[in-house]
Amino acid sequence: MDKIVVNGGKRLEGRVDISGAKNAALPLICASILTPGQIIFDNVPRLGDIRTILKLLAIMGADIDMNWPRIKINTAELNNPIAPYELVKTMRAAILVLGPLVARFGYAKVSLPGGCAIGARPIDLHLKGLKAMGAQVNISKGYVEVNCTRLQGSVIDFPQPTVGGTENLMMAATLAAGTTVINNAAREPEIIDLANLLDKMGAKIRGAGTSRIIINGCENLQPADHSVIPDRIETGTFMVAAAITRGDVLIRKANPLHVSRIVEIMKNIGISVETGKDFIKINSSGTIHPLDVITEAYPGFPTDMQAQFMVLALKARGKSFITESIFENRYMHVPELLRMGADIQIEKRNAIINGPCELEGTTVMATDLRASASLILAGLIAKGTTEILRVYHLDRGYEKIENKLSSLGADITRKPSEIY
Ligand code: UD1
């Protein structure tokens, strides 16, 4: 397996372009299942998770043409509505094929995603929604099987917002008979992007981006082309990279509106943040003050930025507080940061960070996608050399991160497994 080697202490300066959003591209690609025909996606990030979902569609019979960042998917011959364990186990978001498959074929068999490093992550709310729409749901031998001649519009009340659940049911409802209302829907920008594609395909959706989404079902949809929105988590990660290295970085092809909470917190702790229509400029030369954040559903502070903000807090002068309210086990990066010399105390879902901390480079192991990003960030500010192992987590969600960081002046290289 590859590893990433970072020699810390370099100030980041220059410009970096943000790639398309992984978490938008995944449901968009699944939406192509809804109608036989060809959809061309642009600005698709070249990532492990995107390859996994494309492989899954190919196994089901879709024809895929990859010319990154442009991907053509033809689902005319897609006729095998089964998602096997081998693919679903590597990426939980594969469950997003469930709603579109049932809507188009009246049947789907998808492996249960199981647990993952950051917590149990059930899919009960996805299944409850499908049942409310008249589907029969059976779980047997690690697979969920869903049957329904035609889904019926229904009112779905989520007890808490779920991003994947909202996306799955929104896609399913586009081909249902009658009207579906999703209450307490997730409001992430990725949901608006999905609704925009579905709208171009002929679906009738109102309220995406609010907590009440109304979908009037149609008989059929047509293919449409779509460009993926910028990745707000990659954007936030580069914002932190610039801030902790006392850098001066222009982040381009971004959407500042999608990171407004991150911008607000950074400004409050003394980092200069300038935003334009599609750029963010970070300049960090003064003292960084402590932060106090709690992860929440959008538009709150994203759980996918919690690990990176932990490293930001290590540079702050004073005691910072972070509370992880979305996932129960998302502090897996902390033991590795402690090994680098961080002063962090964890009590259940709360973390107290005593900054500023002088980190020292060592060999660390990535445990999940955003944890890997935080270890790279820690490597940027550590004294000496940091080696990050299990880089495949990082490759699931960050496009060419080492190239982008080295173009900003970081001393970072990837060592392919065969040379060490
Ligand atoms: C998506 C993102 C992920 C992000 C997360 C929260 C994608 C591909 N992934 O994941 O990067 O960290 O949103 O912003 O977009 N829950 C249930 N039952 C369910 C579904 C969810 O209890 O049926 C719980 C989860 O365990 C979690 C919370 O709801 O505590 C939010 O999860 P959800 O929004 O569904 O996350 P994902 O869609 O899996």
Short mmCIF file of C-alpha atoms and ligand atoms in Angstrom, two decimals:
data_model
loop_
_atom_site.label_atom_id
_atom_site.label_comp_id
_atom_site.label_asym_id
_atom_site.label_seq_id
_atom_site.Cartn_x
_atom_site.Cartn_y
_atom_site.Cartn_z
CA MET A 1 0.00 0.00 0.00
CA ASP A 2 1.19 3.53 -0.77
CA LYS A 3 2.25 5.89 1.97
CA ILE A 4 2.50 9.66 2.11
CA VAL A 5 5.58 11.35 3.50
CA VAL A 6 5.39 14.95 4.72
CA ASN A 7 8.27 17.09 5.90
CA GLY A 8 6.59 19.73 8.02
CA GLY A 9 7.20 23.43 8.50
CA LYS A 10 6.53 24.85 5.04
CA ARG A 11 4.26 27.85 4.59
CA LEU A 12 1.59 27.29 1.93
CA GLU A 13 1.30 29.96 -0.72
CA GLY A 14 -0.37 30.15 -4.12
CA ARG A 15 -3.53 28.91 -5.81
CA VAL A 16 -5.38 25.64 -5.74
CA ASP A 17 -8.44 24.42 -7.65
CA ILE A 18 -11.18 22.45 -5.94
CA SER A 19 -12.49 19.26 -7.56
CA GLY A 20 -16.09 18.13 -7.93
CA ALA A 21 -17.82 16.96 -4.75
CA LYS A 22 -17.58 13.25 -4.00
CA ASN A 23 -20.76 13.32 -1.94
CA ALA A 24 -22.67 15.03 -4.75
CA ALA A 25 -21.27 12.83 -7.54
CA LEU A 26 -22.21 9.55 -5.78
CA PRO A 27 -26.00 10.15 -5.64
CA LEU A 28 -25.94 11.87 -9.06
CA ILE A 29 -24.41 8.75 -10.61
CA CYS A 30 -27.04 6.60 -8.86
CA ALA A 31 -29.79 8.84 -10.31
CA SER A 32 -28.72 7.71 -13.79
CA ILE A 33 -30.30 4.33 -12.93
CA LEU A 34 -33.75 5.96 -12.94
CA THR A 35 -34.06 6.12 -16.73
CA PRO A 36 -32.67 4.06 -19.62
CA GLY A 37 -30.31 6.21 -21.68
CA GLN A 38 -27.07 8.15 -21.58
CA ILE A 39 -26.15 10.83 -19.04
CA ILE A 40 -22.92 12.81 -19.28
CA PHE A 41 -21.50 14.06 -15.99
CA ASP A 42 -18.83 16.75 -15.88
CA ASN A 43 -16.50 17.79 -13.03
CA VAL A 44 -16.52 14.26 -11.58
CA PRO A 45 -13.64 13.83 -9.11
CA ARG A 46 -11.20 11.00 -9.87
CA LEU A 47 -11.57 9.10 -6.61
CA GLY A 48 -11.72 5.59 -5.21
CA ASP A 49 -15.36 5.94 -4.14
CA ILE A 50 -16.42 7.14 -7.59
CA ARG A 51 -14.69 4.16 -9.22
CA THR A 52 -16.52 1.88 -6.78
CA ILE A 53 -19.97 3.22 -7.66
CA LEU A 54 -19.16 3.11 -11.39
CA LYS A 55 -17.99 -0.49 -11.01
CA LEU A 56 -21.26 -1.30 -9.28
CA LEU A 57 -23.31 0.21 -12.12
CA ALA A 58 -21.15 -1.66 -14.64
CA ILE A 59 -21.84 -4.97 -12.84
CA MET A 60 -25.54 -4.16 -13.09
CA GLY A 61 -25.18 -3.75 -16.87
CA ALA A 62 -24.49 -0.04 -17.42
CA ASP A 63 -22.00 1.05 -20.06
CA ILE A 64 -19.43 3.47 -18.60
CA ASP A 65 -17.03 5.68 -20.49
CA MET A 66 -14.45 7.41 -18.26
CA ASN A 67 -12.69 10.46 -19.57
CA TRP A 68 -12.09 12.29 -16.26
CA PRO A 69 -13.58 14.63 -15.23
CA ARG A 70 -16.23 13.70 -17.81
CA ILE A 71 -18.04 10.40 -17.34
CA LYS A 72 -20.66 8.97 -19.71
CA ILE A 73 -23.07 6.46 -18.23
CA ASN A 74 -25.51 4.58 -20.41
CA THR A 75 -28.07 2.63 -18.39
CA ALA A 76 -30.13 1.37 -21.36
CA GLU A 77 -28.88 -2.21 -20.82
CA LEU A 78 -28.80 -2.03 -17.00
CA ASN A 79 -30.91 -5.04 -15.98
CA ASN A 80 -29.33 -6.67 -12.93
CA PRO A 81 -30.63 -4.83 -9.83
CA ILE A 82 -28.28 -6.53 -7.38
CA ALA A 83 -25.50 -4.80 -5.40
CA PRO A 84 -23.06 -7.43 -4.08
CA TYR A 85 -21.33 -7.36 -0.69
CA GLU A 86 -17.84 -7.09 -2.24
CA LEU A 87 -18.58 -3.55 -3.47
CA VAL A 88 -21.01 -2.29 -0.81
CA LYS A 89 -18.62 -3.25 2.01
CA THR A 90 -15.95 -0.87 0.68
CA MET A 91 -18.33 2.08 0.44
CA ARG A 92 -21.49 2.60 2.43
CA ALA A 93 -22.87 5.13 -0.07
CA ALA A 94 -23.49 2.19 -2.45
CA ILE A 95 -26.82 1.92 -0.61
CA LEU A 96 -27.88 4.92 -2.75
CA VAL A 97 -28.63 2.53 -5.62
CA LEU A 98 -31.55 1.08 -3.62
CA GLY A 99 -34.16 3.82 -4.19
CA PRO A 100 -33.48 4.25 -7.95
CA LEU A 101 -33.42 0.46 -8.56
CA VAL A 102 -36.76 -0.14 -6.84
CA ALA A 103 -38.28 2.87 -8.61
CA ARG A 104 -37.22 1.64 -12.07
CA PHE A 105 -37.38 -2.18 -11.73
CA GLY A 106 -39.78 -2.72 -8.82
CA TYR A 107 -37.07 -4.87 -7.24
CA ALA A 108 -33.60 -4.51 -5.73
CA LYS A 109 -31.27 -6.66 -3.71
CA VAL A 110 -28.49 -4.74 -1.99
CA SER A 111 -25.94 -5.93 0.53
CA LEU A 112 -26.31 -4.31 3.95
CA PRO A 113 -23.41 -1.91 4.39
CA GLY A 114 -22.68 -3.04 7.95
CA GLY A 115 -20.68 -0.98 10.42
CA CYS A 116 -17.77 1.25 9.59
CA ALA A 117 -14.88 2.82 11.43
CA ILE A 118 -16.85 5.89 12.52
CA GLY A 119 -19.88 4.12 13.96
CA ALA A 120 -22.79 1.77 13.36
CA ARG A 121 -24.43 3.90 10.64
CA PRO A 122 -27.73 2.04 10.16
CA ILE A 123 -30.04 2.35 7.12
CA ASP A 124 -33.29 1.86 9.04
CA LEU A 125 -34.62 5.28 7.97
CA HIS A 126 -34.04 4.51 4.26
CA LEU A 127 -36.00 1.26 4.68
CA LYS A 128 -38.76 2.81 6.78
CA GLY A 129 -39.32 5.37 4.03
CA LEU A 130 -39.52 2.70 1.31
CA LYS A 131 -41.98 0.70 3.42
CA ALA A 132 -44.12 3.82 3.87
CA MET A 133 -44.15 4.02 0.06
CA GLY A 134 -45.64 0.53 -0.13
CA ALA A 135 -42.49 -1.54 -0.64
CA GLN A 136 -41.98 -4.97 0.91
CA VAL A 137 -38.63 -5.08 2.64
CA ASN A 138 -36.96 -8.34 3.66
CA ILE A 139 -33.58 -8.70 5.28
CA SER A 140 -31.90 -12.07 4.92
CA LYS A 141 -28.31 -13.32 4.88
CA GLY A 142 -26.82 -9.83 4.99
CA TYR A 143 -28.87 -8.51 2.08
CA VAL A 144 -31.91 -6.27 1.93
CA GLU A 145 -34.45 -7.21 -0.73
CA VAL A 146 -37.09 -4.69 -1.71
CA ASN A 147 -40.14 -5.43 -3.87
CA CYS A 148 -42.86 -3.13 -5.11
CA THR A 149 -44.74 -3.07 -8.41
CA ARG A 150 -44.94 0.70 -8.19
CA LEU A 151 -44.01 2.85 -5.21
CA GLN A 152 -46.82 5.01 -3.84
CA GLY A 153 -46.38 8.61 -2.72
CA SER A 154 -46.34 8.96 1.04
CA VAL A 155 -45.49 11.29 3.93
CA ILE A 156 -42.11 10.45 5.44
CA ASP A 157 -41.15 11.99 8.78
CA PHE A 158 -37.49 11.56 9.57
CA PRO A 159 -36.79 11.64 13.32
CA GLN A 160 -33.43 13.25 12.42
CA PRO A 161 -32.06 14.49 9.08
CA THR A 162 -30.25 11.82 7.07
CA VAL A 163 -28.36 12.83 3.93
CA GLY A 164 -28.34 9.40 2.26
CA GLY A 165 -31.91 8.66 3.39
CA THR A 166 -33.20 11.93 1.92
CA GLU A 167 -31.36 11.27 -1.37
CA ASN A 168 -32.50 7.64 -1.65
CA LEU A 169 -36.16 8.46 -1.00
CA MET A 170 -36.13 11.60 -3.14
CA MET A 171 -34.87 9.52 -6.09
CA ALA A 172 -37.38 6.72 -5.37
CA ALA A 173 -40.27 9.20 -5.17
CA THR A 174 -39.60 10.70 -8.62
CA LEU A 175 -41.17 7.61 -10.26
CA ALA A 176 -43.79 6.87 -7.57
CA ALA A 177 -47.53 7.20 -8.07
CA GLY A 178 -48.68 10.40 -6.37
CA THR A 179 -46.99 12.87 -4.06
CA THR A 180 -44.28 12.18 -1.49
CA VAL A 181 -43.45 14.61 1.29
CA ILE A 182 -40.17 14.25 3.18
CA ASN A 183 -40.31 16.08 6.51
CA ASN A 184 -37.15 16.89 8.48
CA ALA A 185 -35.18 16.30 5.27
CA ALA A 186 -31.43 16.90 5.17
CA ARG A 187 -30.56 20.28 3.63
CA GLU A 188 -27.02 19.70 2.32
CA PRO A 189 -25.95 21.38 -0.97
CA GLU A 190 -25.47 17.87 -2.40
CA ILE A 191 -29.23 17.32 -2.04
CA ILE A 192 -29.94 20.50 -4.01
CA ASP A 193 -27.48 19.35 -6.70
CA LEU A 194 -29.29 16.00 -6.95
CA ALA A 195 -32.68 17.75 -7.14
CA ASN A 196 -31.30 19.97 -9.92
CA LEU A 197 -30.34 16.94 -12.02
CA LEU A 198 -33.65 15.18 -11.30
CA ASP A 199 -35.46 18.37 -12.29
CA LYS A 200 -33.60 18.41 -15.64
CA MET A 201 -34.64 14.76 -16.08
CA GLY A 202 -38.28 15.82 -15.75
CA ALA A 203 -38.94 15.15 -12.06
CA LYS A 204 -41.21 17.48 -10.10
CA ILE A 205 -39.44 18.42 -6.87
CA ARG A 206 -40.01 21.40 -4.58
CA GLY A 207 -38.19 22.41 -1.42
CA ALA A 208 -34.78 20.74 -1.89
CA GLY A 209 -32.42 22.57 0.45
CA THR A 210 -35.21 23.07 3.02
CA SER A 211 -36.38 20.58 5.63
CA ARG A 212 -39.57 19.77 3.68
CA ILE A 213 -39.20 18.28 0.20
CA ILE A 214 -42.26 17.58 -1.95
CA ILE A 215 -41.97 15.25 -4.93
CA ASN A 216 -44.79 14.70 -7.42
CA GLY A 217 -44.12 11.33 -9.02
CA CYS A 218 -43.93 10.91 -12.83
CA GLU A 219 -44.44 7.95 -15.17
CA ASN A 220 -40.90 8.23 -16.51
CA LEU A 221 -37.82 10.47 -16.66
CA GLN A 222 -35.44 11.40 -19.49
CA PRO A 223 -31.63 11.51 -19.48
CA ALA A 224 -30.01 14.91 -18.88
CA ASP A 225 -26.41 16.10 -18.53
CA HIS A 226 -24.97 17.63 -15.40
CA SER A 227 -21.86 19.20 -13.90
CA VAL A 228 -21.04 18.30 -10.27
CA ILE A 229 -20.80 21.10 -7.65
CA PRO A 230 -17.42 21.84 -5.97
CA ASP A 231 -16.41 19.73 -2.98
CA ARG A 232 -17.07 21.76 0.17
CA ILE A 233 -15.09 19.35 2.38
CA GLU A 234 -12.02 19.53 0.13
CA THR A 235 -12.49 23.31 0.19
CA GLY A 236 -12.60 23.35 4.00
CA THR A 237 -9.57 21.07 4.21
CA PHE A 238 -7.47 23.47 2.09
CA MET A 239 -8.76 26.39 4.17
CA VAL A 240 -7.39 24.68 7.28
CA ALA A 241 -4.12 23.76 5.50
CA ALA A 242 -3.59 27.42 4.64
CA ALA A 243 -4.53 28.63 8.11
CA ILE A 244 -2.30 26.28 10.11
CA THR A 245 0.78 26.93 7.98
CA ARG A 246 0.34 30.72 8.36
CA GLY A 247 -0.22 30.61 4.65
CA ASP A 248 -1.62 32.82 1.92
CA VAL A 249 -3.75 30.68 -0.39
CA LEU A 250 -6.35 31.40 -3.05
CA ILE A 251 -8.81 28.52 -3.26
CA ARG A 252 -10.52 28.58 -6.67
CA LYS A 253 -13.49 26.78 -8.28
CA ALA A 254 -15.12 26.67 -4.82
CA ASN A 255 -18.56 27.70 -3.61
CA PRO A 256 -18.10 29.95 -0.53
CA LEU A 257 -21.83 29.75 0.27
CA HIS A 258 -21.45 26.02 0.94
CA VAL A 259 -18.75 26.63 3.56
CA SER A 260 -20.25 29.70 5.22
CA ARG A 261 -20.18 28.16 8.72
CA ILE A 262 -16.49 27.29 8.29
CA VAL A 263 -15.76 30.81 7.03
CA GLU A 264 -17.61 32.30 10.01
CA ILE A 265 -15.71 30.22 12.58
CA MET A 266 -12.35 30.92 10.95
CA LYS A 267 -12.99 34.65 10.92
CA ASN A 268 -14.02 34.51 14.59
CA ILE A 269 -10.72 32.92 15.62
CA GLY A 270 -8.56 35.48 13.86
CA ILE A 271 -7.95 34.09 10.37
CA SER A 272 -8.38 36.46 7.45
CA VAL A 273 -10.90 35.00 5.01
CA GLU A 274 -11.95 36.80 1.86
CA THR A 275 -14.67 35.33 -0.36
CA GLY A 276 -15.84 36.00 -3.91
CA LYS A 277 -18.32 34.29 -6.19
CA ASP A 278 -16.20 31.15 -6.67
CA PHE A 279 -13.09 31.70 -4.58
CA ILE A 280 -11.88 31.90 -1.00
CA LYS A 281 -8.65 33.57 0.04
CA ILE A 282 -7.06 32.59 3.32
CA ASN A 283 -4.37 34.64 4.98
CA SER A 284 -3.21 33.60 8.38
CA SER A 285 -0.44 35.63 9.95
CA GLY A 286 -1.69 36.54 13.44
CA THR A 287 -2.63 34.63 16.56
CA ILE A 288 -5.23 31.88 16.14
CA HIS A 289 -7.76 32.01 18.99
CA PRO A 290 -9.43 28.92 20.48
CA LEU A 291 -12.58 27.53 18.92
CA ASP A 292 -15.74 25.92 20.24
CA VAL A 293 -17.65 23.90 17.66
CA ILE A 294 -20.32 21.24 17.56
CA THR A 295 -20.93 19.12 14.49
CA GLU A 296 -24.46 19.40 13.15
CA ALA A 297 -26.51 18.69 10.06
CA TYR A 298 -26.14 21.35 7.34
CA PRO A 299 -26.09 24.34 7.56
CA GLY A 300 -24.31 23.59 10.85
CA PHE A 301 -20.64 22.73 11.15
CA PRO A 302 -19.98 19.52 9.14
CA THR A 303 -18.88 16.32 10.86
CA ASP A 304 -16.68 15.74 7.79
CA MET A 305 -14.56 18.77 8.89
CA GLN A 306 -14.28 17.80 12.57
CA ALA A 307 -10.93 15.97 12.28
CA GLN A 308 -9.38 18.81 10.26
CA PHE A 309 -10.58 21.43 12.78
CA MET A 310 -9.00 19.39 15.55
CA VAL A 311 -5.63 20.12 13.89
CA LEU A 312 -6.60 23.79 13.53
CA ALA A 313 -7.34 23.84 17.27
CA LEU A 314 -3.82 22.51 17.93
CA LYS A 315 -2.48 25.81 16.53
CA ALA A 316 -4.82 27.96 18.61
CA ARG A 317 -3.60 29.73 21.73
CA GLY A 318 -5.78 28.35 24.55
CA LYS A 319 -8.41 25.69 25.22
CA SER A 320 -10.65 24.67 22.31
CA PHE A 321 -13.78 22.51 22.50
CA ILE A 322 -15.16 20.21 19.82
CA THR A 323 -18.32 18.11 20.17
CA GLU A 324 -19.11 15.35 17.68
CA SER A 325 -22.89 14.99 17.63
CA ILE A 326 -23.44 13.05 14.38
CA PHE A 327 -21.29 9.90 14.68
CA GLU A 328 -20.49 8.11 17.93
CA ASN A 329 -16.96 6.99 17.09
CA ARG A 330 -15.37 9.72 15.07
CA TYR A 331 -12.27 10.53 17.11
CA MET A 332 -10.10 7.79 15.61
CA HIS A 333 -7.50 10.37 14.54
CA VAL A 334 -6.96 11.49 18.15
CA PRO A 335 -4.69 8.62 19.31
CA GLU A 336 -2.47 9.26 16.30
CA LEU A 337 -2.39 13.02 16.97
CA LEU A 338 -1.48 12.26 20.62
CA ARG A 339 1.45 10.19 19.37
CA MET A 340 2.62 13.28 17.49
CA GLY A 341 2.56 15.30 20.72
CA ALA A 342 -0.95 16.79 20.73
CA ASP A 343 -2.66 17.65 24.02
CA ILE A 344 -6.25 16.43 23.55
CA GLN A 345 -8.67 14.97 26.08
CA ILE A 346 -11.70 13.03 24.95
CA GLU A 347 -14.73 12.45 27.10
CA LYS A 348 -17.50 10.64 25.25
CA ARG A 349 -18.43 12.97 22.36
CA ASN A 350 -16.46 15.97 23.66
CA ALA A 351 -12.87 16.84 22.90
CA ILE A 352 -10.80 19.45 24.73
CA ILE A 353 -7.72 20.63 22.89
CA ASN A 354 -5.03 22.55 24.77
CA GLY A 355 -3.18 24.62 22.25
CA PRO A 356 -0.81 25.57 20.93
CA CYS A 357 0.90 22.19 20.58
CA GLU A 358 4.28 21.51 19.04
CA LEU A 359 3.89 18.35 16.97
CA GLU A 360 6.67 15.98 16.06
CA GLY A 361 6.62 13.85 12.94
CA THR A 362 6.32 10.09 13.23
CA THR A 363 4.64 7.17 11.45
CA VAL A 364 0.86 7.30 11.75
CA MET A 365 -1.99 5.23 10.42
CA ALA A 366 -5.12 6.54 8.75
CA THR A 367 -8.36 4.91 9.88
CA ASP A 368 -10.97 6.68 7.78
CA LEU A 369 -11.20 9.28 5.08
CA ARG A 370 -11.33 12.54 7.05
CA ALA A 371 -9.01 11.17 9.75
CA SER A 372 -6.41 10.68 6.99
CA ALA A 373 -6.80 14.30 5.94
CA SER A 374 -6.23 15.46 9.52
CA LEU A 375 -3.01 13.44 9.73
CA ILE A 376 -1.71 15.06 6.54
CA LEU A 377 -2.57 18.46 8.01
CA ALA A 378 -0.78 17.51 11.23
CA GLY A 379 2.24 16.47 9.13
CA LEU A 380 2.31 19.94 7.52
CA ILE A 381 2.89 21.60 10.91
CA ALA A 382 4.94 18.91 12.62
CA LYS A 383 8.67 19.11 13.19
CA GLY A 384 10.47 16.59 10.99
CA THR A 385 8.97 13.81 8.91
CA THR A 386 5.49 12.32 9.17
CA GLU A 387 4.66 9.11 7.31
CA ILE A 388 0.98 8.41 6.78
CA LEU A 389 0.10 4.76 6.14
CA ARG A 390 -3.13 3.27 4.73
CA VAL A 391 -3.45 6.05 2.20
CA TYR A 392 -6.27 4.23 0.39
CA HIS A 393 -8.69 5.95 2.77
CA LEU A 394 -7.46 9.30 1.50
CA ASP A 395 -7.72 8.22 -2.13
CA ARG A 396 -11.41 7.47 -1.56
CA GLY A 397 -12.16 11.16 -1.15
CA TYR A 398 -9.34 13.57 -2.06
CA GLU A 399 -8.23 14.03 -5.66
CA LYS A 400 -4.43 14.33 -6.00
CA ILE A 401 -4.12 15.90 -2.54
CA GLU A 402 -0.33 15.50 -2.47
CA ASN A 403 0.05 17.19 -5.88
CA LYS A 404 -2.23 20.05 -4.86
CA LEU A 405 -0.41 20.59 -1.55
CA SER A 406 3.04 20.38 -3.11
CA SER A 407 2.02 22.96 -5.74
CA LEU A 408 1.35 25.26 -2.75
CA GLY A 409 4.86 24.67 -1.40
CA ALA A 410 4.34 21.71 0.95
CA ASP A 411 7.08 19.09 1.10
CA ILE A 412 4.88 16.06 0.49
CA THR A 413 5.40 12.94 -1.59
CA ARG A 414 3.66 9.65 -2.21
CA LYS A 415 5.78 6.55 -1.97
CA PRO A 416 4.22 3.70 -3.96
CA SER A 417 4.30 0.43 -2.04
CA GLU A 418 6.81 -1.25 -4.36
CA ILE A 419 9.55 1.20 -3.40
CA TYR A 420 9.52 0.76 0.36
C1 UD1 B 1 -23.40 11.50 4.50
C2 UD1 B 1 -22.05 11.75 3.89
C3 UD1 B 1 -20.96 11.67 4.95
C4 UD1 B 1 -21.29 12.60 6.11
C5 UD1 B 1 -22.70 12.35 6.62
C6 UD1 B 1 -23.14 13.36 7.67
C7 UD1 B 1 -22.29 10.94 1.64
C8 UD1 B 1 -21.93 9.91 0.61
N1 UD1 B 1 -21.80 10.77 2.85
O1 UD1 B 1 -23.39 10.17 5.03
O2 UD1 B 1 -19.72 12.04 4.36
O3 UD1 B 1 -20.37 12.36 7.16
O4 UD1 B 1 -23.64 12.44 5.53
O5 UD1 B 1 -23.06 14.65 7.16
O6 UD1 B 1 -22.97 11.91 1.33
N2 UD1 B 1 -28.83 7.42 10.54
C9 UD1 B 1 -29.69 6.50 11.10
N3 UD1 B 1 -30.47 5.71 10.29
C10 UD1 B 1 -30.42 5.83 8.92
C11 UD1 B 1 -29.55 6.79 8.34
C12 UD1 B 1 -28.77 7.56 9.18
O7 UD1 B 1 -29.75 6.36 12.34
O8 UD1 B 1 -31.16 5.11 8.24
C13 UD1 B 1 -27.98 8.26 11.42
C14 UD1 B 1 -26.48 8.01 11.20
O9 UD1 B 1 -26.02 6.92 11.97
C15 UD1 B 1 -25.90 9.33 11.65
C16 UD1 B 1 -26.95 10.36 11.21
O10 UD1 B 1 -28.15 9.63 11.04
O11 UD1 B 1 -25.78 9.38 13.06
C17 UD1 B 1 -26.62 11.10 9.92
O12 UD1 B 1 -26.27 10.16 8.93
P1 UD1 B 1 -26.52 10.43 7.38
O13 UD1 B 1 -26.84 11.86 7.18
O14 UD1 B 1 -27.49 9.43 6.87
O15 UD1 B 1 -25.10 10.12 6.78
P2 UD1 B 1 -24.75 9.45 5.39
O16 UD1 B 1 -25.79 9.78 4.39
O17 UD1 B 1 -24.41 8.02 5.62
#
